[in-house]
Short mmCIF file of C-alpha atoms in Angstrom, two decimals:
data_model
loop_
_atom_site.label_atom_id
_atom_site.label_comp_id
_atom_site.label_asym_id
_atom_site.label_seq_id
_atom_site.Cartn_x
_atom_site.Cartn_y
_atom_site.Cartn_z
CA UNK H 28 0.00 0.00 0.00
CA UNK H 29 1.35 3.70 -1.01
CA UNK H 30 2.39 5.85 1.47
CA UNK H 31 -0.58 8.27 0.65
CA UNK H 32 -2.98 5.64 1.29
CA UNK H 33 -1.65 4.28 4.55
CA UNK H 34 -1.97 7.77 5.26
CA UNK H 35 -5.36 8.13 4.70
CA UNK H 36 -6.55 5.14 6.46
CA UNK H 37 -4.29 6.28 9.45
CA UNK H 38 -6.33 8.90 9.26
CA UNK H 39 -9.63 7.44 9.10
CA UNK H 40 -8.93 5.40 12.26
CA UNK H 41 -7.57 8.42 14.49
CA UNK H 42 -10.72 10.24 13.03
CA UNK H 43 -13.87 8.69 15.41
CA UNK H 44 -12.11 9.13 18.79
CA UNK H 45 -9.36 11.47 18.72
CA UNK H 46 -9.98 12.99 21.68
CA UNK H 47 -11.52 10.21 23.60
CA UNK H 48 -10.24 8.39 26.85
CA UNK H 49 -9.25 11.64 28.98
CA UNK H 50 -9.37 9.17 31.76
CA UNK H 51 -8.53 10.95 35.82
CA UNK H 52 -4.49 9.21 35.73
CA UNK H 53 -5.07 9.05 39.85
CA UNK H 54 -7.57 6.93 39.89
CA UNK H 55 -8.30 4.98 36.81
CA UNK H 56 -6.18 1.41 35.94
CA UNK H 57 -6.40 -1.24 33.49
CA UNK H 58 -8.72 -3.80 34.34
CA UNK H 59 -8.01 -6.79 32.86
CA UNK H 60 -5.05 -8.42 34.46
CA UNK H 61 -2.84 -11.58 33.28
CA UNK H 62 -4.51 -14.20 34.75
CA UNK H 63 -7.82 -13.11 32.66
CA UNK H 64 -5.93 -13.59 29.59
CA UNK H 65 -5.16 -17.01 29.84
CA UNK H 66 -6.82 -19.01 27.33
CA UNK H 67 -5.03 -21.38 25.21
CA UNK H 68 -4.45 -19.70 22.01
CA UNK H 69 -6.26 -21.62 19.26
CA UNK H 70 -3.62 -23.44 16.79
CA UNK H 71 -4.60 -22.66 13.12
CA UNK H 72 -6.08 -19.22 12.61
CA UNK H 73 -9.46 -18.51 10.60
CA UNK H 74 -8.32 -16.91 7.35
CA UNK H 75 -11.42 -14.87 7.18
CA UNK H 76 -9.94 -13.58 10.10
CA UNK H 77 -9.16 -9.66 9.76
CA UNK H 78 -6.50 -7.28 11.54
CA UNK H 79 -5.76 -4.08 11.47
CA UNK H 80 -2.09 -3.35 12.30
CA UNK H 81 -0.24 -0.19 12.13
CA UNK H 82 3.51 -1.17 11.71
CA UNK H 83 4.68 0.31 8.19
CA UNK H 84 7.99 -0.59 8.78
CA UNK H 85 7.21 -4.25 9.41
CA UNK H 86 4.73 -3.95 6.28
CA UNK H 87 7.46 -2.49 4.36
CA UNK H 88 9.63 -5.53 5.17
CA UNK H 89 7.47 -8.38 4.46
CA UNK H 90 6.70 -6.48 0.59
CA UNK H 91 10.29 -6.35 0.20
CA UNK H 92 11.10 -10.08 1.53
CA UNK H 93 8.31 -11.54 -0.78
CA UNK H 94 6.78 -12.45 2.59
CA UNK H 95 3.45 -9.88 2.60
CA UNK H 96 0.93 -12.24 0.88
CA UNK H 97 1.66 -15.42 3.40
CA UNK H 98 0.27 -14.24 6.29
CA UNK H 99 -2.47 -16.58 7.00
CA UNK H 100 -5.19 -14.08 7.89
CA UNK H 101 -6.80 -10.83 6.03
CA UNK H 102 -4.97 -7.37 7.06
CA UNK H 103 -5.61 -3.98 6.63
CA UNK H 104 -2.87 -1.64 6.89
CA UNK H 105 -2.38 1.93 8.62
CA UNK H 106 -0.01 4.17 8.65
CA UNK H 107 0.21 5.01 12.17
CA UNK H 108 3.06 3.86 14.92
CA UNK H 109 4.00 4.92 18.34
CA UNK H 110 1.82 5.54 21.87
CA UNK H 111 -0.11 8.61 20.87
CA UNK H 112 -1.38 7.42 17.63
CA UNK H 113 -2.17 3.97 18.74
CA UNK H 114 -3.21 4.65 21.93
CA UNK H 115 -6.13 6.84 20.80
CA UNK H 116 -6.81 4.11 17.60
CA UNK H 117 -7.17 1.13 20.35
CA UNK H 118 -9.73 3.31 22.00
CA UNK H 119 -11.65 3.89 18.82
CA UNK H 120 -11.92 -0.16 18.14
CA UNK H 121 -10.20 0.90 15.22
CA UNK H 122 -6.40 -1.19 15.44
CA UNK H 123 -5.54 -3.90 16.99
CA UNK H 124 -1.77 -4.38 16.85
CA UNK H 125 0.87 -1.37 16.96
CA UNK H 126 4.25 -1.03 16.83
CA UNK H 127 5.46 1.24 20.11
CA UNK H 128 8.01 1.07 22.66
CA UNK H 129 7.54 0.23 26.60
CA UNK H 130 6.38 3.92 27.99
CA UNK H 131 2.89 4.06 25.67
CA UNK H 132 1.54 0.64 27.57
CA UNK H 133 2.37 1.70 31.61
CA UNK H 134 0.37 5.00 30.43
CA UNK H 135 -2.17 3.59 29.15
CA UNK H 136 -2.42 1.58 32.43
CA UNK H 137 -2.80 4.37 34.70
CA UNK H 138 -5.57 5.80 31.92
CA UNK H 139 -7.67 2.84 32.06
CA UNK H 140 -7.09 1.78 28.78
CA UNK H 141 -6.52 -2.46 28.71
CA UNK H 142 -3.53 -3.34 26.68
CA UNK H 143 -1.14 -5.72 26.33
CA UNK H 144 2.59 -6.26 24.71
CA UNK H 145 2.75 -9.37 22.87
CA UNK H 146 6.29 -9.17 21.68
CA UNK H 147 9.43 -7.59 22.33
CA UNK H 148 12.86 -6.52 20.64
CA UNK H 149 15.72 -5.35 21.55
CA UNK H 150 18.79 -3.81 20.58
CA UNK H 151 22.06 -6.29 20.80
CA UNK H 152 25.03 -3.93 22.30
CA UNK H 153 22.42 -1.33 23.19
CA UNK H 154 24.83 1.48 24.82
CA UNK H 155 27.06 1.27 21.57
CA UNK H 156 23.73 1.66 19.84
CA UNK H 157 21.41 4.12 21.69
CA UNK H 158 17.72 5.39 20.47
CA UNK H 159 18.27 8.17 21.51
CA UNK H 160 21.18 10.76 22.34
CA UNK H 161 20.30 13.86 24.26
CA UNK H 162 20.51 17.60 22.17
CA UNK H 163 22.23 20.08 23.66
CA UNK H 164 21.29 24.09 22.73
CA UNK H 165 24.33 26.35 21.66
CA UNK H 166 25.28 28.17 24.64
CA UNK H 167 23.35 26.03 26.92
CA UNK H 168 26.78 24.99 29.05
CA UNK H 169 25.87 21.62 29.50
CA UNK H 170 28.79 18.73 29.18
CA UNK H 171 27.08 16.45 31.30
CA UNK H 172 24.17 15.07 32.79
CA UNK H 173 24.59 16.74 36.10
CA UNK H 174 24.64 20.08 34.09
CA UNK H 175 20.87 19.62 33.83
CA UNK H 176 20.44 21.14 37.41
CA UNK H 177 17.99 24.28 36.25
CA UNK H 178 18.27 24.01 32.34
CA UNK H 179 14.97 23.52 30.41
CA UNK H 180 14.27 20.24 28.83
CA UNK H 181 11.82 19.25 26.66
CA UNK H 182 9.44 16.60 27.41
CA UNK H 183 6.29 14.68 25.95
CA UNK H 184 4.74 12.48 28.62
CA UNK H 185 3.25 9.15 28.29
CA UNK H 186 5.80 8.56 25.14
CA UNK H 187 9.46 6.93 25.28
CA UNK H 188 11.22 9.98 25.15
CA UNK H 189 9.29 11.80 28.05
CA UNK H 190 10.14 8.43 30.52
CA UNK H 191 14.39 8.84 29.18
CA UNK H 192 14.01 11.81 30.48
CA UNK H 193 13.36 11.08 33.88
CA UNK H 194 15.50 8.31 33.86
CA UNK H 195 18.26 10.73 32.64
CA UNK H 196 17.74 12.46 35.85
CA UNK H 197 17.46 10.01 37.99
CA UNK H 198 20.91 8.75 36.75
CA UNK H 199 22.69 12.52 37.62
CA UNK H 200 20.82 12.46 40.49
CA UNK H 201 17.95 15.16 39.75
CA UNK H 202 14.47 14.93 40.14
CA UNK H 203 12.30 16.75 37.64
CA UNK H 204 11.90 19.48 40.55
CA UNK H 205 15.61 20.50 39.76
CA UNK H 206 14.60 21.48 35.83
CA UNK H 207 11.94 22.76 34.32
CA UNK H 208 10.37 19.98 31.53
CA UNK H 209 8.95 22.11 28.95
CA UNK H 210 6.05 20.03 27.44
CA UNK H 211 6.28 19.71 23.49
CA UNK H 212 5.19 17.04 21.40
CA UNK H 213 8.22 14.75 20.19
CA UNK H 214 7.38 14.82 16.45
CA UNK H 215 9.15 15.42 13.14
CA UNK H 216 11.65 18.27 13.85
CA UNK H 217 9.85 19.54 16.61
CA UNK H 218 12.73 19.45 19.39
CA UNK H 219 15.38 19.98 17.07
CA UNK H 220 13.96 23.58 16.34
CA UNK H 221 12.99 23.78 19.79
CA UNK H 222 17.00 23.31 20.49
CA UNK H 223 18.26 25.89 17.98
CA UNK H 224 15.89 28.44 18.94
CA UNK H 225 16.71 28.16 22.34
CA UNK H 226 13.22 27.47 23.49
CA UNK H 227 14.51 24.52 25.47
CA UNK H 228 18.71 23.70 26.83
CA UNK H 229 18.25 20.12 26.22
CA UNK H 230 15.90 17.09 24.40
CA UNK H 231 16.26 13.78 23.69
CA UNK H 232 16.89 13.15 19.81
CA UNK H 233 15.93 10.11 17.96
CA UNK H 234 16.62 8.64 14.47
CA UNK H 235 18.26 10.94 11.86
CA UNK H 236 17.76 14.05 14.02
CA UNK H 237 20.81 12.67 15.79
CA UNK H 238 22.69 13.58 12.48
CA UNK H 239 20.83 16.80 11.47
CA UNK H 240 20.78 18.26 14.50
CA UNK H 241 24.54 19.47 15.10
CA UNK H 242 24.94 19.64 11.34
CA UNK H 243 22.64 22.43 11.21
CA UNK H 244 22.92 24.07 14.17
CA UNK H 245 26.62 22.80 15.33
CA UNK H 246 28.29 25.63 14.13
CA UNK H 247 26.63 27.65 16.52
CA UNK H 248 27.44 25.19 19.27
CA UNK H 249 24.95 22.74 19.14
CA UNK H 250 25.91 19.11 20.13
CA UNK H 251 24.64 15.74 21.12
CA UNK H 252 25.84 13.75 24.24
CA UNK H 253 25.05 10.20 25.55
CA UNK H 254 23.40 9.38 27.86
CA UNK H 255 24.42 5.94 29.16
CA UNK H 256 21.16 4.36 29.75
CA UNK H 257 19.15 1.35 28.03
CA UNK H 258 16.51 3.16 26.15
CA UNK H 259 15.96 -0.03 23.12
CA UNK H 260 12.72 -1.65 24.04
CA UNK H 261 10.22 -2.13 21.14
CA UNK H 262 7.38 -4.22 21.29
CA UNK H 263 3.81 -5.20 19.63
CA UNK H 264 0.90 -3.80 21.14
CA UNK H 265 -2.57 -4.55 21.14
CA UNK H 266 -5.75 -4.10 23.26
CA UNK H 267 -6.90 -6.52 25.59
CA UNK H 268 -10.04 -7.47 23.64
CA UNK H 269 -7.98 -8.01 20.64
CA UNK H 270 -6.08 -11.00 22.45
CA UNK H 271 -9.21 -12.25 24.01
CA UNK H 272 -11.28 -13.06 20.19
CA UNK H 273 -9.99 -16.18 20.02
CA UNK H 274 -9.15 -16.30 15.85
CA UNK H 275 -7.92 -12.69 16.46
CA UNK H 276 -5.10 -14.10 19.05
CA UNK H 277 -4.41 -16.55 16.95
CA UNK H 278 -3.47 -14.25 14.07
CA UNK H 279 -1.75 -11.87 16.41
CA UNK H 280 0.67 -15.27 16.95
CA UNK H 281 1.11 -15.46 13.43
CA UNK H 282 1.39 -11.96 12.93
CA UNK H 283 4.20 -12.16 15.92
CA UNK H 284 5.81 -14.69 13.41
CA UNK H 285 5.87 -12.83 10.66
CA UNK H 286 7.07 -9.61 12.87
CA UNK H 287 10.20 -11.19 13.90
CA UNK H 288 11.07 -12.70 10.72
CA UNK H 289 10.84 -9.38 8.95
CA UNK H 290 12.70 -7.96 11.58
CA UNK H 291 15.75 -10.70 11.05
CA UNK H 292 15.22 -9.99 6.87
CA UNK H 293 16.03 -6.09 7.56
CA UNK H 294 18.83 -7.04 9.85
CA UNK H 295 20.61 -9.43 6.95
CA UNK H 296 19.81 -7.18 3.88
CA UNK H 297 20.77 -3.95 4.63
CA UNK H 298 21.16 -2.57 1.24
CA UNK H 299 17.66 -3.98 -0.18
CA UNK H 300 16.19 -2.49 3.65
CA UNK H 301 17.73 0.70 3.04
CA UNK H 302 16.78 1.71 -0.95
CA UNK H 303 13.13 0.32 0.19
CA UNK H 304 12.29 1.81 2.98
CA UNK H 305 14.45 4.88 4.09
CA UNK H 306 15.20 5.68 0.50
CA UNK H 307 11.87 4.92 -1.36
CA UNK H 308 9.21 4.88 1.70
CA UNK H 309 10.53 7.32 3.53
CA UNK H 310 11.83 9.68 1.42
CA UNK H 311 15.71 9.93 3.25
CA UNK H 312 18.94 10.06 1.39
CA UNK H 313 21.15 6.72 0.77
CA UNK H 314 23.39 8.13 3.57
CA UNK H 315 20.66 8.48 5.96
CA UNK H 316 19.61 5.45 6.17
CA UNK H 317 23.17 3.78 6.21
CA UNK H 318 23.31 6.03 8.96
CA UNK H 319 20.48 5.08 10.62
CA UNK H 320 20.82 1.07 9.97
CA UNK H 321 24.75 1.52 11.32
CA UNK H 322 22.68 3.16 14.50
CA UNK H 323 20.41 0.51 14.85
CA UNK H 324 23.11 -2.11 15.11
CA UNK H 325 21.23 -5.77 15.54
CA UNK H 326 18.26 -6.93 16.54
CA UNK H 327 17.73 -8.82 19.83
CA UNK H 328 14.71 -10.84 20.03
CA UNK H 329 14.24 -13.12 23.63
CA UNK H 330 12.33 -15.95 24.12
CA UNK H 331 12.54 -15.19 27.88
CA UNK H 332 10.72 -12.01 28.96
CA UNK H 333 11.91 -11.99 32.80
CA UNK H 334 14.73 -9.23 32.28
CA UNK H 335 12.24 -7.29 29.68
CA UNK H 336 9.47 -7.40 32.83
CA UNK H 337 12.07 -6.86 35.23
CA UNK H 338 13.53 -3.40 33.33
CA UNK H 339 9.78 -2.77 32.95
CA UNK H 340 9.14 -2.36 36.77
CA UNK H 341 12.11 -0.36 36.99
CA UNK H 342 10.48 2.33 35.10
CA UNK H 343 7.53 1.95 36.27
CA UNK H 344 8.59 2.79 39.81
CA UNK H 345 10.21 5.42 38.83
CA UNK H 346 7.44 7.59 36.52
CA UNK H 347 5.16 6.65 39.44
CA UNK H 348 7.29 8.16 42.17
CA UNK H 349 8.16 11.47 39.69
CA UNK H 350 4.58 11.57 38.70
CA UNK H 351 2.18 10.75 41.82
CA UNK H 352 0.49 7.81 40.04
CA UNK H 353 0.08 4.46 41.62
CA UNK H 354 2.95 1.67 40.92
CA UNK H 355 1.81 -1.80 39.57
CA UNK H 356 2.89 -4.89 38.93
CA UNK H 357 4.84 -4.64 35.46
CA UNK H 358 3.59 -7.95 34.18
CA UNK H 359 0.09 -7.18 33.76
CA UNK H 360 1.18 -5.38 30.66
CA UNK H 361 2.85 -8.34 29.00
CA UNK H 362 0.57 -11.49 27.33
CA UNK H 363 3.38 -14.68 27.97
CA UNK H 364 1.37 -16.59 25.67
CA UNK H 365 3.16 -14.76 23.25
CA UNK H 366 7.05 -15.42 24.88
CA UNK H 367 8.48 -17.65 22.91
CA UNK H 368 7.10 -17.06 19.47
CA UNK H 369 8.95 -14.24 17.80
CA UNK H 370 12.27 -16.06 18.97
CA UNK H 371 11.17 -19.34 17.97
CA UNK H 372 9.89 -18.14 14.45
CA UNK H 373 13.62 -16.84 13.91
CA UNK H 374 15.37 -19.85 15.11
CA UNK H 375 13.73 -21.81 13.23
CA UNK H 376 15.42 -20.19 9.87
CA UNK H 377 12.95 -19.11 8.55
CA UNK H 378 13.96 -14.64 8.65
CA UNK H 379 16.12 -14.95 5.59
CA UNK H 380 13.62 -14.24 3.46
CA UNK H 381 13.48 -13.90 0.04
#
């Protein structure tokens, strides 16, 4: 499917319920817990059955492995990734599996909204190869973390970015009492421009912003720095009553299949990954996105989720103790049904592709 037309069926699925689900964060929390979502996962799926999934990247890599028309089960693609987006699609009834990282399902948690992540990937290395790396403001005088201590920082709550953040803190040994978080949404070139107009001293900078940033605005004084912290989750996400339909679970397994596989085609074709997608999809230079796929190292893919949970909790002690919300048990979020199968569907040698 064209970008265009991805687009407009993003569109059309963000469109009923864009602004619903303003659920009080005190008090409201997912109701549907592990145990509830228990049910053995039927083992051939219903090829009448349909999904909607937004993960154009993933879509993009089955076309390009030859592996798009095996999926065992009717799809409809949309153009939408990420917690925002998805988030406010799930509560429409209108997706039901994204592509986000960890921070989107903890706040939909505390927003009453049931979801659950039913795969996860990783980054192998993942200090050498960071999501992010945090933008530093010409004439902001910050060389380190601990610098932070009264500097302005962008943020965007309830996404990745917004979570690194605190962590970043937590790390120099800040709370976000010591700076002042600037809300902004973390989209397109929106902190970038936010860091060379000196709007904010500091914001965490993602994919090929990490290159275009100092280019532009280095000769001013603008820089990057690491920050030292894990920040490579990604995962597929769905809503609880997605996992519950029976045939739909069962081509959300398959789905998980083909995920991982595509995923492990990417990893051992660069150069057919990066004319395809960064180049032809999305529009970047050949240099970007041998930029981007250097970033990106490998791909990690457990069968074991008990570090994954375990790094989970972690963060979600800490947003609940910087943001007054109510900690919970990290593994609600996660459907273990689902452990073993993206690993298993690469092990078995069956990611090369085409």
């Amino acid at each position: 499917m064209p970008r265009h037309e991805r687009a407009a069926l993003g569109a059309a699925l963000l469109a009923p319920l864009l602004l619903a689900g303003c659920a009080d964060n005190a008090a409201s929390t997912t109701t549907v817990d592990a145990k509830q979502v228990s049910a053995k996962i039927p083992e051939k799926v219903d090829p009448a059955t349909t999904l909607t999934i937004g993960a154009p990247d993933t879509q993009a890599a089955l076309k390009l492995s030859g592996q798009l028309d095996k999926l065992p089960f009717k799809v409809k693609w949309a153009n939408i990734s990420g917690g925002p987006q998805c988030s406010e699609a799930f509560r429409a009834h209108s997706l039901d599996v994204c592509s986000a990282a960890e921070i989107p399902s903890i706040h939909a948690h505390w927003t009453g909204l049931d979801t659950k992540l039913v795969a996860a990937k990783f980054r192998k290395d993942p200090l050498k190869h960071p999501t992010y790396e945090l933008g530093i403001a010409p004439g902001a005088d910050i060389d380190t973390l601990k610098d932070l201590r009264g500097k302005k920082i962008a943020y965007s709550p309830g996404q990745a970015q917004g979570a690194l953040v605190l962590r970043i803190l937590a790390k120099a040994g800040l709370t976000k009492d010591d700076v002042e978080l600037v809300e902004l949404p973390s989209t397109g070139d929106v902190y970038p421009s936010a860091l060379g107009n000196g709007q904010v001293d500091a914001a965490p900078l993602g994919g090929v912003n990490i290159k275009r940033y100092p280019a532009k605005y280095g000769k001013d004084g603008a820089k990057t720095i690491q920050h030292g912290l894990r920040d490579d989750p990604g995962h597929l996400w769905v809503p609880t009553e997605s996992v519950q339909d029976p045939q739909k679970a069962a081509a959300i397994r398959e789905f998980v299949k083909a995920w991982a596989r595509a995923a492990d085609w990417a990893d051992k074709h660069p150069d057919e990954w990066i004319a395809g997608w960064y180049v032809k999809d999305q529009g970047l230079t050949r240099a970007d996105g041998e930029y981007l796929v250097k970033g990106v190292g490998h791909p990690d893919i457990p069968a074991d989720w008990d570090s994954a949970i375990a790094r989970q909790q972690k963060t979600v002690d800490l947003l609940a103790k910087e943001t007054g919300k109510k900690s919970f048990d990290a593994e609600v979020l996660f459907d273990r049904r689902y452990e073993p199968v993206a690993a298993d569907a690469v092990t078995s040698g069956a990611g090369e592709g085409s």
